[in-house]
CSV table of N, CA, C and O in Angstrom, one decimal:
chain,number,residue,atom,x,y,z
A,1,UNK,N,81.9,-9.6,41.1
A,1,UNK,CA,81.2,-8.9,42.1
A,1,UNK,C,81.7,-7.5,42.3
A,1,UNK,O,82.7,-7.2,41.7
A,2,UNK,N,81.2,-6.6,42.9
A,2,UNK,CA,81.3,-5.2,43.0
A,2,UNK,C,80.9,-4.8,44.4
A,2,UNK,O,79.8,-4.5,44.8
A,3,UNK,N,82.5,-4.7,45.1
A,3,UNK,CA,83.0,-4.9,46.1
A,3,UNK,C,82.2,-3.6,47.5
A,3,UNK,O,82.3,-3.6,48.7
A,4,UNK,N,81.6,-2.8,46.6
A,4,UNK,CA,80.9,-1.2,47.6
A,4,UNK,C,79.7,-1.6,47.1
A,4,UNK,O,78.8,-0.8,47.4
A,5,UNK,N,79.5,-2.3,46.6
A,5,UNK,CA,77.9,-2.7,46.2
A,5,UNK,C,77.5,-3.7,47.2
A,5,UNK,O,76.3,-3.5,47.6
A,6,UNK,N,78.1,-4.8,47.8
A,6,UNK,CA,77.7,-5.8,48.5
A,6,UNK,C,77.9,-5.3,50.2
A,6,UNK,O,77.2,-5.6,51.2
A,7,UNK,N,79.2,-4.2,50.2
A,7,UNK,CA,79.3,-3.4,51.7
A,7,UNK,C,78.2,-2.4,51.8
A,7,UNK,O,77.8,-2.3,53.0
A,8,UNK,N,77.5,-1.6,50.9
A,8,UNK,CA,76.5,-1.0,50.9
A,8,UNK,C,75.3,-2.0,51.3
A,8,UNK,O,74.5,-1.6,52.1
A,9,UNK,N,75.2,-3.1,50.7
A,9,UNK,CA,74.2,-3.9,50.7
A,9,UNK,C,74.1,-4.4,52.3
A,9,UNK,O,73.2,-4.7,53.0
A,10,UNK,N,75.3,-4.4,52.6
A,10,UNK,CA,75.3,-5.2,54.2
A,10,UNK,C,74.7,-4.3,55.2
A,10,UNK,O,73.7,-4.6,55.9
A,11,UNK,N,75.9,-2.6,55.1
A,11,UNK,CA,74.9,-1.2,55.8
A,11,UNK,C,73.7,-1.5,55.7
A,11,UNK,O,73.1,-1.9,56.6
A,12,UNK,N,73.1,-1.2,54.3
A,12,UNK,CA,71.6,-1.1,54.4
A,12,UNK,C,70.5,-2.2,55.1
A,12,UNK,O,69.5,-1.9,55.7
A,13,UNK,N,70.9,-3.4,54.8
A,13,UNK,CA,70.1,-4.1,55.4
A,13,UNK,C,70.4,-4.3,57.0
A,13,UNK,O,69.5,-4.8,57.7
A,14,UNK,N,72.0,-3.9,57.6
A,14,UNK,CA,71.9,-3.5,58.6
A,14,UNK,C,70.7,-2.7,59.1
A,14,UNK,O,69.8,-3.1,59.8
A,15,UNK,N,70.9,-1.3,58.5
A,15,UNK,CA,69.8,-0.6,59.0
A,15,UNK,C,68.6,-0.8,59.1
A,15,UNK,O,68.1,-0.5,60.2
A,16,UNK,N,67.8,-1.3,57.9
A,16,UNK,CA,66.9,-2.2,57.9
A,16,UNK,C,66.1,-3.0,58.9
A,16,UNK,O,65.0,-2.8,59.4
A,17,UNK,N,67.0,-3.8,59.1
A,17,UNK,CA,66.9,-4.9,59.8
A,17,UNK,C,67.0,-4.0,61.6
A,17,UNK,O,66.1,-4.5,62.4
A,18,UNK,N,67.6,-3.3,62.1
A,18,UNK,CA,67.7,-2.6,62.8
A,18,UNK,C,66.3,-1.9,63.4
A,18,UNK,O,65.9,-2.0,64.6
A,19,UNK,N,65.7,-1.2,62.3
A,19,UNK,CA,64.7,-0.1,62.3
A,19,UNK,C,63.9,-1.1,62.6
A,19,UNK,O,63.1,-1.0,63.5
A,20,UNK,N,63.8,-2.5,61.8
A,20,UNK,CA,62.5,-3.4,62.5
A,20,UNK,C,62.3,-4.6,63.6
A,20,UNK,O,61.4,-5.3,64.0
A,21,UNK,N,63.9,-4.3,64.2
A,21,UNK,CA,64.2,-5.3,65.0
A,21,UNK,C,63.4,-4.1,66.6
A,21,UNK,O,62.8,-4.5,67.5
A,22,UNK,N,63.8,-2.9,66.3
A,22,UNK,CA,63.6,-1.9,67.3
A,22,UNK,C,61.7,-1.8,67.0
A,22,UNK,O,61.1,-2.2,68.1
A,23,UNK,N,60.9,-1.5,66.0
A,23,UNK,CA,60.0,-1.7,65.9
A,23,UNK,C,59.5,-3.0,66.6
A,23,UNK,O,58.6,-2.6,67.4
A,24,UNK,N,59.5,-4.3,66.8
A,24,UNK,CA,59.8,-5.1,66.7
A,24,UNK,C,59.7,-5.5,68.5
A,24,UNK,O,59.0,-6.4,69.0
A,25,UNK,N,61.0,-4.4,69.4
A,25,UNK,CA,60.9,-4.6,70.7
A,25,UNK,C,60.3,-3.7,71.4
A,25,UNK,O,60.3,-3.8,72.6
A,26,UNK,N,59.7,-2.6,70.7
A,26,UNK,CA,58.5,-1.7,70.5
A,26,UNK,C,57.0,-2.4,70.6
A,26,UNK,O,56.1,-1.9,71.2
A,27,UNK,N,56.8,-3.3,70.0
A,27,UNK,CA,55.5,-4.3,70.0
A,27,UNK,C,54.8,-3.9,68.9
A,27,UNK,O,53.6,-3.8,69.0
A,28,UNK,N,55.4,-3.6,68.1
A,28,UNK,CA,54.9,-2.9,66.9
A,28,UNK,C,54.1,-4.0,66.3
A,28,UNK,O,54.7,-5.0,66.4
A,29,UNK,N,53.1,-4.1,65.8
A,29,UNK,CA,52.5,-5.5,65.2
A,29,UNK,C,52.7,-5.4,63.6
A,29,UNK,O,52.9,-4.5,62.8
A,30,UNK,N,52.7,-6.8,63.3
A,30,UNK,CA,53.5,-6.8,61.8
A,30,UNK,C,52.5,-6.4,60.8
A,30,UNK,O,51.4,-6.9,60.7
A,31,UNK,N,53.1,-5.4,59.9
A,31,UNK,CA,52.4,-4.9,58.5
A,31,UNK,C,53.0,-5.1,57.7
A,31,UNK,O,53.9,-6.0,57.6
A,32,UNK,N,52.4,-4.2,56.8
A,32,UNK,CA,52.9,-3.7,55.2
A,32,UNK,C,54.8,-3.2,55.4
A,32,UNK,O,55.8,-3.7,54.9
A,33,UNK,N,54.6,-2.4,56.2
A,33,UNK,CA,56.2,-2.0,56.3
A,33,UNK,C,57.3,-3.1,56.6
A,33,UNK,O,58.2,-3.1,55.8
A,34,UNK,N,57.2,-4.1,57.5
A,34,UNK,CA,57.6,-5.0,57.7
A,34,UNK,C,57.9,-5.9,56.9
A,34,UNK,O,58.8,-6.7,56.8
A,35,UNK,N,56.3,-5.6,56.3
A,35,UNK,CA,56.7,-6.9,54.6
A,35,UNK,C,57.5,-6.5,53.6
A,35,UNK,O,58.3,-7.2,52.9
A,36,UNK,N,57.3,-5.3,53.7
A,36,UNK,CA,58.3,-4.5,52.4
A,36,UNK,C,59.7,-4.6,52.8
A,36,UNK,O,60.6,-4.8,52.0
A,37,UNK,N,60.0,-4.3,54.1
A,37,UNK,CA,61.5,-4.2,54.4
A,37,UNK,C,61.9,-6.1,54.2
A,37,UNK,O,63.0,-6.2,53.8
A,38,UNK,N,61.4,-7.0,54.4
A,38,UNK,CA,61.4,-8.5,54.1
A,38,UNK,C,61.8,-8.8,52.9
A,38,UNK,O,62.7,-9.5,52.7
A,39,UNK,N,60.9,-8.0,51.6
A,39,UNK,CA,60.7,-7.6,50.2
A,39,UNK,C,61.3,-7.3,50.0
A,39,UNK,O,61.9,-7.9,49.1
A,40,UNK,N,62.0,-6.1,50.3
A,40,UNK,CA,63.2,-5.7,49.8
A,40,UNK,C,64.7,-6.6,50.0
A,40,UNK,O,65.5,-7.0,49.1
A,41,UNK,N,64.9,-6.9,51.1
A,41,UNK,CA,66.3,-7.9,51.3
A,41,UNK,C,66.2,-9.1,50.7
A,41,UNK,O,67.1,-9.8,50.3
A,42,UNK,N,64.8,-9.6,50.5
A,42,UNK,CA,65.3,-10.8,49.5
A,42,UNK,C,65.3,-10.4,48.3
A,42,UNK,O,66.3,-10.9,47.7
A,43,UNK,N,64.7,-9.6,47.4
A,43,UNK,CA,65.5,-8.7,46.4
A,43,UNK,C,66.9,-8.0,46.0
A,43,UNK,O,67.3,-7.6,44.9
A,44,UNK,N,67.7,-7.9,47.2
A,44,UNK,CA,68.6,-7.4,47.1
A,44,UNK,C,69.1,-8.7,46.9
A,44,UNK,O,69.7,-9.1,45.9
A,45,UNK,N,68.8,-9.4,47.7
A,45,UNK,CA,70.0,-11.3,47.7
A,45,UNK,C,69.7,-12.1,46.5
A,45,UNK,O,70.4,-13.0,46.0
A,46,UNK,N,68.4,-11.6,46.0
A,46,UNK,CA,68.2,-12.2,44.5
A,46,UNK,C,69.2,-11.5,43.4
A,46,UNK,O,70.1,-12.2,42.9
A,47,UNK,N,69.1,-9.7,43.2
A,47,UNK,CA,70.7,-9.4,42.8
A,47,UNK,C,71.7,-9.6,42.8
A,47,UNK,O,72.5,-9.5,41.8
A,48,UNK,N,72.0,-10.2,44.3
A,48,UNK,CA,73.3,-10.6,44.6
A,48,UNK,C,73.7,-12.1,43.9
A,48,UNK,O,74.8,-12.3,43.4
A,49,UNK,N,72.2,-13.2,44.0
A,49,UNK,CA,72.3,-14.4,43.4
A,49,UNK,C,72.9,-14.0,42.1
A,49,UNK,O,74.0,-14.3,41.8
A,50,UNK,N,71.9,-13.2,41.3
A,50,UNK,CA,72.2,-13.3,39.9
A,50,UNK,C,74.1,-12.6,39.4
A,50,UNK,O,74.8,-13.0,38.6
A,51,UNK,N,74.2,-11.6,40.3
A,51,UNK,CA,75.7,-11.4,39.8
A,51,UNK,C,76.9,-12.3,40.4
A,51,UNK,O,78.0,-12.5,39.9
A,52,UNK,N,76.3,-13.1,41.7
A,52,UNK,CA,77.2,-14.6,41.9
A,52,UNK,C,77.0,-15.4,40.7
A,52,UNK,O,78.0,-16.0,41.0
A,53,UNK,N,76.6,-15.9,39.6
A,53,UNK,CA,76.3,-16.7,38.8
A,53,UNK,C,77.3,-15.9,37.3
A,53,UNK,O,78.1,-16.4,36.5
A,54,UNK,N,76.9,-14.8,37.4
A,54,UNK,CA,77.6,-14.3,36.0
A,54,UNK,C,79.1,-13.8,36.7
A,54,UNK,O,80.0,-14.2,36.0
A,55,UNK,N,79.4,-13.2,37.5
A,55,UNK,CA,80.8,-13.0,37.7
A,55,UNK,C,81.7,-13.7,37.6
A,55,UNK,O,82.8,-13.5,37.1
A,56,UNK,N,81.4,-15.1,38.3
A,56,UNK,CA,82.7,-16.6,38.3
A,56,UNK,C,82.1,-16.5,36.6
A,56,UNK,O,83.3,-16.1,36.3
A,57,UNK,N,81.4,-16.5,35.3
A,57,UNK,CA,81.8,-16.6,34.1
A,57,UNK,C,82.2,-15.3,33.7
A,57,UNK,O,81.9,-15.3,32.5
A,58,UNK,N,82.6,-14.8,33.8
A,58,UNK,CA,83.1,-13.1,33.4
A,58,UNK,C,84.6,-13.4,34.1
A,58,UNK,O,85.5,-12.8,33.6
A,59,UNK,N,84.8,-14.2,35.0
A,59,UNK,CA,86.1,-14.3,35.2
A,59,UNK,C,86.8,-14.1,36.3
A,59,UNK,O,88.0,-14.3,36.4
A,60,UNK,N,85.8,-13.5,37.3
A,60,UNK,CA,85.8,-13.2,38.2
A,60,UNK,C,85.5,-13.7,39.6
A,60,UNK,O,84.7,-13.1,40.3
A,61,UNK,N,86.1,-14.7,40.0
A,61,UNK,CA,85.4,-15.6,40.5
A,61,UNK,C,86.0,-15.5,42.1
A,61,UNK,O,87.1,-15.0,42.1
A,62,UNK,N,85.6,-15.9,43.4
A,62,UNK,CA,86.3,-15.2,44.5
A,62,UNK,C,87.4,-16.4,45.1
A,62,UNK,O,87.5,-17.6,45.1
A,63,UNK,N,88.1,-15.0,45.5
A,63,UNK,CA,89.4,-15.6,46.6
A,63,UNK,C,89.1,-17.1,47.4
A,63,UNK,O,90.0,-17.9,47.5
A,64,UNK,N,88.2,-17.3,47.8
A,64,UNK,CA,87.8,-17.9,49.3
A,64,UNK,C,87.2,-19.3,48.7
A,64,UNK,O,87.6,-19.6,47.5
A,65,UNK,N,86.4,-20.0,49.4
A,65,UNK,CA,85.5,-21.3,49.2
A,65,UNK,C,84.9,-21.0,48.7
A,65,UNK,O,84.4,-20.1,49.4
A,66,UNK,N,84.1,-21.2,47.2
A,66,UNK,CA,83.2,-21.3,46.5
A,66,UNK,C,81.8,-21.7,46.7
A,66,UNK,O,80.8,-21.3,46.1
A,67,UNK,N,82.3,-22.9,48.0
A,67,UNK,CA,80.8,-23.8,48.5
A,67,UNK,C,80.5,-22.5,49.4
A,67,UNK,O,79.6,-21.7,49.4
A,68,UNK,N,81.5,-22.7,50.0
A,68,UNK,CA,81.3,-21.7,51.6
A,68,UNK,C,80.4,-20.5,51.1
A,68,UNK,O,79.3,-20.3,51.7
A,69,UNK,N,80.8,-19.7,50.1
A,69,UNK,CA,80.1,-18.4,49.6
A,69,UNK,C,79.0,-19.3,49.2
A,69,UNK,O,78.6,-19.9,50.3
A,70,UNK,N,78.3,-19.8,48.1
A,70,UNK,CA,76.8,-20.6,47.7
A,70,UNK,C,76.2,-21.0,49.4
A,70,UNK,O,75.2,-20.4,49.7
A,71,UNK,N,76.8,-21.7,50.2
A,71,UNK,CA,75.9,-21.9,51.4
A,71,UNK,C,75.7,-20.4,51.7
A,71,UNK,O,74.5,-20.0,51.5
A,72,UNK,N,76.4,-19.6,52.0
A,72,UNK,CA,76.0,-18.4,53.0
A,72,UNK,C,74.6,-17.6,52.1
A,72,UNK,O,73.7,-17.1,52.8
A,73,UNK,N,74.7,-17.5,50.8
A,73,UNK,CA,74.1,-16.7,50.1
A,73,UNK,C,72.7,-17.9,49.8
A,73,UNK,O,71.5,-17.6,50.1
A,74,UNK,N,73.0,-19.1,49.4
A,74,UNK,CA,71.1,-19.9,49.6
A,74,UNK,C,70.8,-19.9,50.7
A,74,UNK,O,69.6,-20.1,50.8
A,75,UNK,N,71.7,-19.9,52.2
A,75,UNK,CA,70.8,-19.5,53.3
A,75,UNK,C,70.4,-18.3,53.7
A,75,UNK,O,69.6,-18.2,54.6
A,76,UNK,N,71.2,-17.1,52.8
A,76,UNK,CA,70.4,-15.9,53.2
A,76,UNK,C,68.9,-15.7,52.5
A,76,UNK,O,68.0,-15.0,52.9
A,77,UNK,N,69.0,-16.4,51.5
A,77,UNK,CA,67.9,-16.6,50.6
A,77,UNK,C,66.9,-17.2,51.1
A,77,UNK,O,65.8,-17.0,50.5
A,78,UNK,N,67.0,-18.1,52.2
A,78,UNK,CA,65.7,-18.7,52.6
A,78,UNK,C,65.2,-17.5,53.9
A,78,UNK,O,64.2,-16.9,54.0
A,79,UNK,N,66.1,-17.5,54.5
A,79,UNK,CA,65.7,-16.4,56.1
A,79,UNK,C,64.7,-15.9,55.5
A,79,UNK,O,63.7,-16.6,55.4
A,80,UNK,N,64.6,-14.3,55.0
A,80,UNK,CA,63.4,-13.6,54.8
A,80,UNK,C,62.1,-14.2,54.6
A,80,UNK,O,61.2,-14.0,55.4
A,81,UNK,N,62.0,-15.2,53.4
A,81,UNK,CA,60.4,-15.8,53.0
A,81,UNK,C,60.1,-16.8,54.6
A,81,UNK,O,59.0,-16.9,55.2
A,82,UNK,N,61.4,-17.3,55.0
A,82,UNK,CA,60.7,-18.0,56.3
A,82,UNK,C,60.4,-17.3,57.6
A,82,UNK,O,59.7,-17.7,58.5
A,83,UNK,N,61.4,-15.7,57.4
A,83,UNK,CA,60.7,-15.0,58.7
A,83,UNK,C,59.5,-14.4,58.7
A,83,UNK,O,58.8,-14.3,59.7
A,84,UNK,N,59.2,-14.0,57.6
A,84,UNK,CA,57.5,-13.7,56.8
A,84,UNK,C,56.6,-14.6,57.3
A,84,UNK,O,55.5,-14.3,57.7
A,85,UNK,N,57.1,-16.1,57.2
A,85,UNK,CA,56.1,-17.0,57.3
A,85,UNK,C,55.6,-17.6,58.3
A,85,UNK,O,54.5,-18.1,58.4
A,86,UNK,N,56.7,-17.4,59.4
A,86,UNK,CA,56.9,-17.3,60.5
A,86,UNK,C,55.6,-16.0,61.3
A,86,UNK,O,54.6,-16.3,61.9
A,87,UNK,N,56.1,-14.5,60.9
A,87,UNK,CA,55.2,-13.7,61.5
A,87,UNK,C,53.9,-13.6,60.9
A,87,UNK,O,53.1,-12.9,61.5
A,88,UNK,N,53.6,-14.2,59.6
A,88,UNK,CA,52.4,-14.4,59.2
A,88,UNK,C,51.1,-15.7,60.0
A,88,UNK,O,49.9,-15.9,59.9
A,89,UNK,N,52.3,-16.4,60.7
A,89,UNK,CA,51.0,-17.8,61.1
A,89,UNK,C,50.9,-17.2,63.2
A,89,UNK,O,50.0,-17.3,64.0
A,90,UNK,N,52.3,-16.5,63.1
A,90,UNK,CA,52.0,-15.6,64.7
A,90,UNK,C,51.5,-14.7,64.4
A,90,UNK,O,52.5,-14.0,64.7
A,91,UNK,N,50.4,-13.7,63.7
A,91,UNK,CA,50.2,-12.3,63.1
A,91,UNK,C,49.9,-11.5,64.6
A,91,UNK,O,50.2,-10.4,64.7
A,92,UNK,N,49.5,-12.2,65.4
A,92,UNK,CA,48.4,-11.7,66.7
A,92,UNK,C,49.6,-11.4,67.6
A,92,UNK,O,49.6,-10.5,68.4
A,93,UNK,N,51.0,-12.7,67.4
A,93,UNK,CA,51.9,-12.2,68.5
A,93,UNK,C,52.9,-11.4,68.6
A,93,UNK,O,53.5,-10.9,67.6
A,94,UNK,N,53.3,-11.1,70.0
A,94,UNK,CA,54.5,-9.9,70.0
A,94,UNK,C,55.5,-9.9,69.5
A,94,UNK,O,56.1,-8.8,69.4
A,95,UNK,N,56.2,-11.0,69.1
A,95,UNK,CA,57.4,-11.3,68.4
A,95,UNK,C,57.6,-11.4,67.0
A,95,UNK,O,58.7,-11.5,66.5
A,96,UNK,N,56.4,-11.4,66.2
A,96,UNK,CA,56.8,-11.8,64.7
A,96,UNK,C,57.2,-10.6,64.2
A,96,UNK,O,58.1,-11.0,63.4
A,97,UNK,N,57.2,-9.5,64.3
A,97,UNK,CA,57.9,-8.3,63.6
A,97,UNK,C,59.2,-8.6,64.2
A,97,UNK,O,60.1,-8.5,63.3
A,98,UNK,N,59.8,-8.9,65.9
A,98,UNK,CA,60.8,-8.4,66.0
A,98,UNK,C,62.2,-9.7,65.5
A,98,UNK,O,63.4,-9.5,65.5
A,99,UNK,N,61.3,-11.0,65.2
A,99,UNK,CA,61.9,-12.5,64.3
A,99,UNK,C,61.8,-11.9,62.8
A,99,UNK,O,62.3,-12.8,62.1
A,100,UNK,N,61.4,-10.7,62.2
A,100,UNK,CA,61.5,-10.3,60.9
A,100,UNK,C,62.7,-10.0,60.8
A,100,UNK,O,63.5,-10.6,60.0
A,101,UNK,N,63.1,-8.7,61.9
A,101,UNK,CA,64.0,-8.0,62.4
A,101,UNK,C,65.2,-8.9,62.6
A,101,UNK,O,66.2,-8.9,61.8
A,102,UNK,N,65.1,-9.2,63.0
A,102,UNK,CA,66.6,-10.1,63.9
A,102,UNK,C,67.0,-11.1,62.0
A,102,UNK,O,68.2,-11.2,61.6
A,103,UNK,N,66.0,-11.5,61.4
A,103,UNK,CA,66.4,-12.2,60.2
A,103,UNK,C,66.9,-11.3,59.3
A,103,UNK,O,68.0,-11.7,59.0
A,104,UNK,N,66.6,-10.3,58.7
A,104,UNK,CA,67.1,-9.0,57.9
A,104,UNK,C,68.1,-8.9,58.4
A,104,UNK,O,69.0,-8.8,57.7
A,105,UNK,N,68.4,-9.0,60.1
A,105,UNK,CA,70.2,-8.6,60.5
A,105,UNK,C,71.1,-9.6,59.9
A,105,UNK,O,72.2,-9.4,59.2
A,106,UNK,N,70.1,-11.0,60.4
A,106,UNK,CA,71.2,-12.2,60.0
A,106,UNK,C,71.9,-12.1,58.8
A,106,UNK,O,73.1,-12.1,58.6
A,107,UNK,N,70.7,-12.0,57.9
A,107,UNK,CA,71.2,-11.3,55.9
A,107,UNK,C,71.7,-10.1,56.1
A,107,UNK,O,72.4,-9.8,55.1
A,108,UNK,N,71.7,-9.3,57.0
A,108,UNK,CA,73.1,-7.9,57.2
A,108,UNK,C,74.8,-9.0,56.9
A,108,UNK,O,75.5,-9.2,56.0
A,109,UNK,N,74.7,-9.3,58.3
A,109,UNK,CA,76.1,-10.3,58.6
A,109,UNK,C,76.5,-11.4,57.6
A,109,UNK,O,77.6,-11.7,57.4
A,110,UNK,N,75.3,-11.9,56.9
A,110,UNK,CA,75.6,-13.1,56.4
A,110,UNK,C,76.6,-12.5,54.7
A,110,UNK,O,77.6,-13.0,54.2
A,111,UNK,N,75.8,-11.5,54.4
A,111,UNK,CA,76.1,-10.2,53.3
A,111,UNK,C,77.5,-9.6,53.4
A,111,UNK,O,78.1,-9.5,52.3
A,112,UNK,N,78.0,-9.3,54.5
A,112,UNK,CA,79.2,-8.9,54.9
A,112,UNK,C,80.3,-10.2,54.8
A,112,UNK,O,81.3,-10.2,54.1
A,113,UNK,N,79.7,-11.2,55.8
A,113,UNK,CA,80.6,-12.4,55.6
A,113,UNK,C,80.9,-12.7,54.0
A,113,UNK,O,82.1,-12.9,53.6
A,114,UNK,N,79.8,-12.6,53.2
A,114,UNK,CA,80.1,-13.0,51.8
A,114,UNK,C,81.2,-12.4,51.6
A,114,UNK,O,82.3,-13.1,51.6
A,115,UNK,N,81.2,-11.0,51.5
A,115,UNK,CA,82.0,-10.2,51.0
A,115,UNK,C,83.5,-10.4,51.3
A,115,UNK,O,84.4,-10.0,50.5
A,116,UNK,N,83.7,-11.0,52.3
A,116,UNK,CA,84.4,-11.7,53.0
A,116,UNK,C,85.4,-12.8,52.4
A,116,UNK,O,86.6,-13.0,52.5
A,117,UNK,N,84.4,-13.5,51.7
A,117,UNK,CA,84.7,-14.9,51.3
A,117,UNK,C,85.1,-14.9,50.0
A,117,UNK,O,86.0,-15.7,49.6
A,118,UNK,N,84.3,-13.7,49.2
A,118,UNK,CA,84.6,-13.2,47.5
A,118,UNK,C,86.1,-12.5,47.7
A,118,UNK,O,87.1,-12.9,47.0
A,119,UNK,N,86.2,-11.4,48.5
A,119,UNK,CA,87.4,-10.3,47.8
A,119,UNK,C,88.1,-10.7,49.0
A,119,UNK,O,89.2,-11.2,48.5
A,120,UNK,N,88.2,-10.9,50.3
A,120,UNK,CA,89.5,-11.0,51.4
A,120,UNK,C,90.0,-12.7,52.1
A,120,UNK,O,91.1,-12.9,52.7
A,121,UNK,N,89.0,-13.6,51.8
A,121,UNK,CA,89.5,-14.8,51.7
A,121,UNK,C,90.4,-15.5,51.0
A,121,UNK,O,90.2,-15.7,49.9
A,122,UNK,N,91.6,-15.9,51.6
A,122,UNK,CA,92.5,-16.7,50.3
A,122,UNK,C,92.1,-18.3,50.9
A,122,UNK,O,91.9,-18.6,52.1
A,123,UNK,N,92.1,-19.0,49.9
A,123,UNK,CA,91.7,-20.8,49.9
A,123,UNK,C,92.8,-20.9,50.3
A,123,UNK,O,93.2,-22.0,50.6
């Protein structure tokens, strides 16, 4: 893993998640922007999937619980397609942008905690 890659990853979906959580308590109703910022963090966590899988074989494998990191990272993997799915069946209501929002944060924290569990966790 690549330790300012996964803290960058956390910032930004911070921010992310931020810009649409505020959108969000704004009454902003859910679009394209919304889907893309969704789009993009499960993309990022697919990245992240793929270099969790090749690092522990490269040799690098983390400090912390191994299960603990896999749960945090397949549940950040479901959040986004389910907060999408969520504001797509409420499209009409006031909350589904800002349940986008608040999920993109969760994958902020959940991203950080990883980081957490890979480089500063000892078992």
């Amino acid at each position: 893993m690549i330790p300012w890659l996964m803290l960058a990853q956390a910032a930004v979906l911070g921010a992310i998640g931020a810009v649409v959580a505020i959108m969000g308590l704004a009454r902003r109703p859910f679009g394209d922007l919304v889907f893309g910022a969704a789009a993009f963090t499960l993309l990022t966590l697919v990245v992240q999937t793929v270099a969790s899988i090749i690092a522990p074989i490269a040799g690098a494998g983390p400090s912390g619980d191994l299960l603990e990191y896999w749960t945090y990272l397949l549940t950040a993997l479901v959040i986004p397609p389910a907060a999408v799915l969520w504001a797509l069946v409420d499209k009409k209501g006031e909350w589904s942008t800002l349940v986008v929002g608040v999920g993109i944060l969760a994958c902020a924290v959940m991203v950080y905690r990883m980081h957490q569990i890979w480089f500063v966790q000892v078992a």
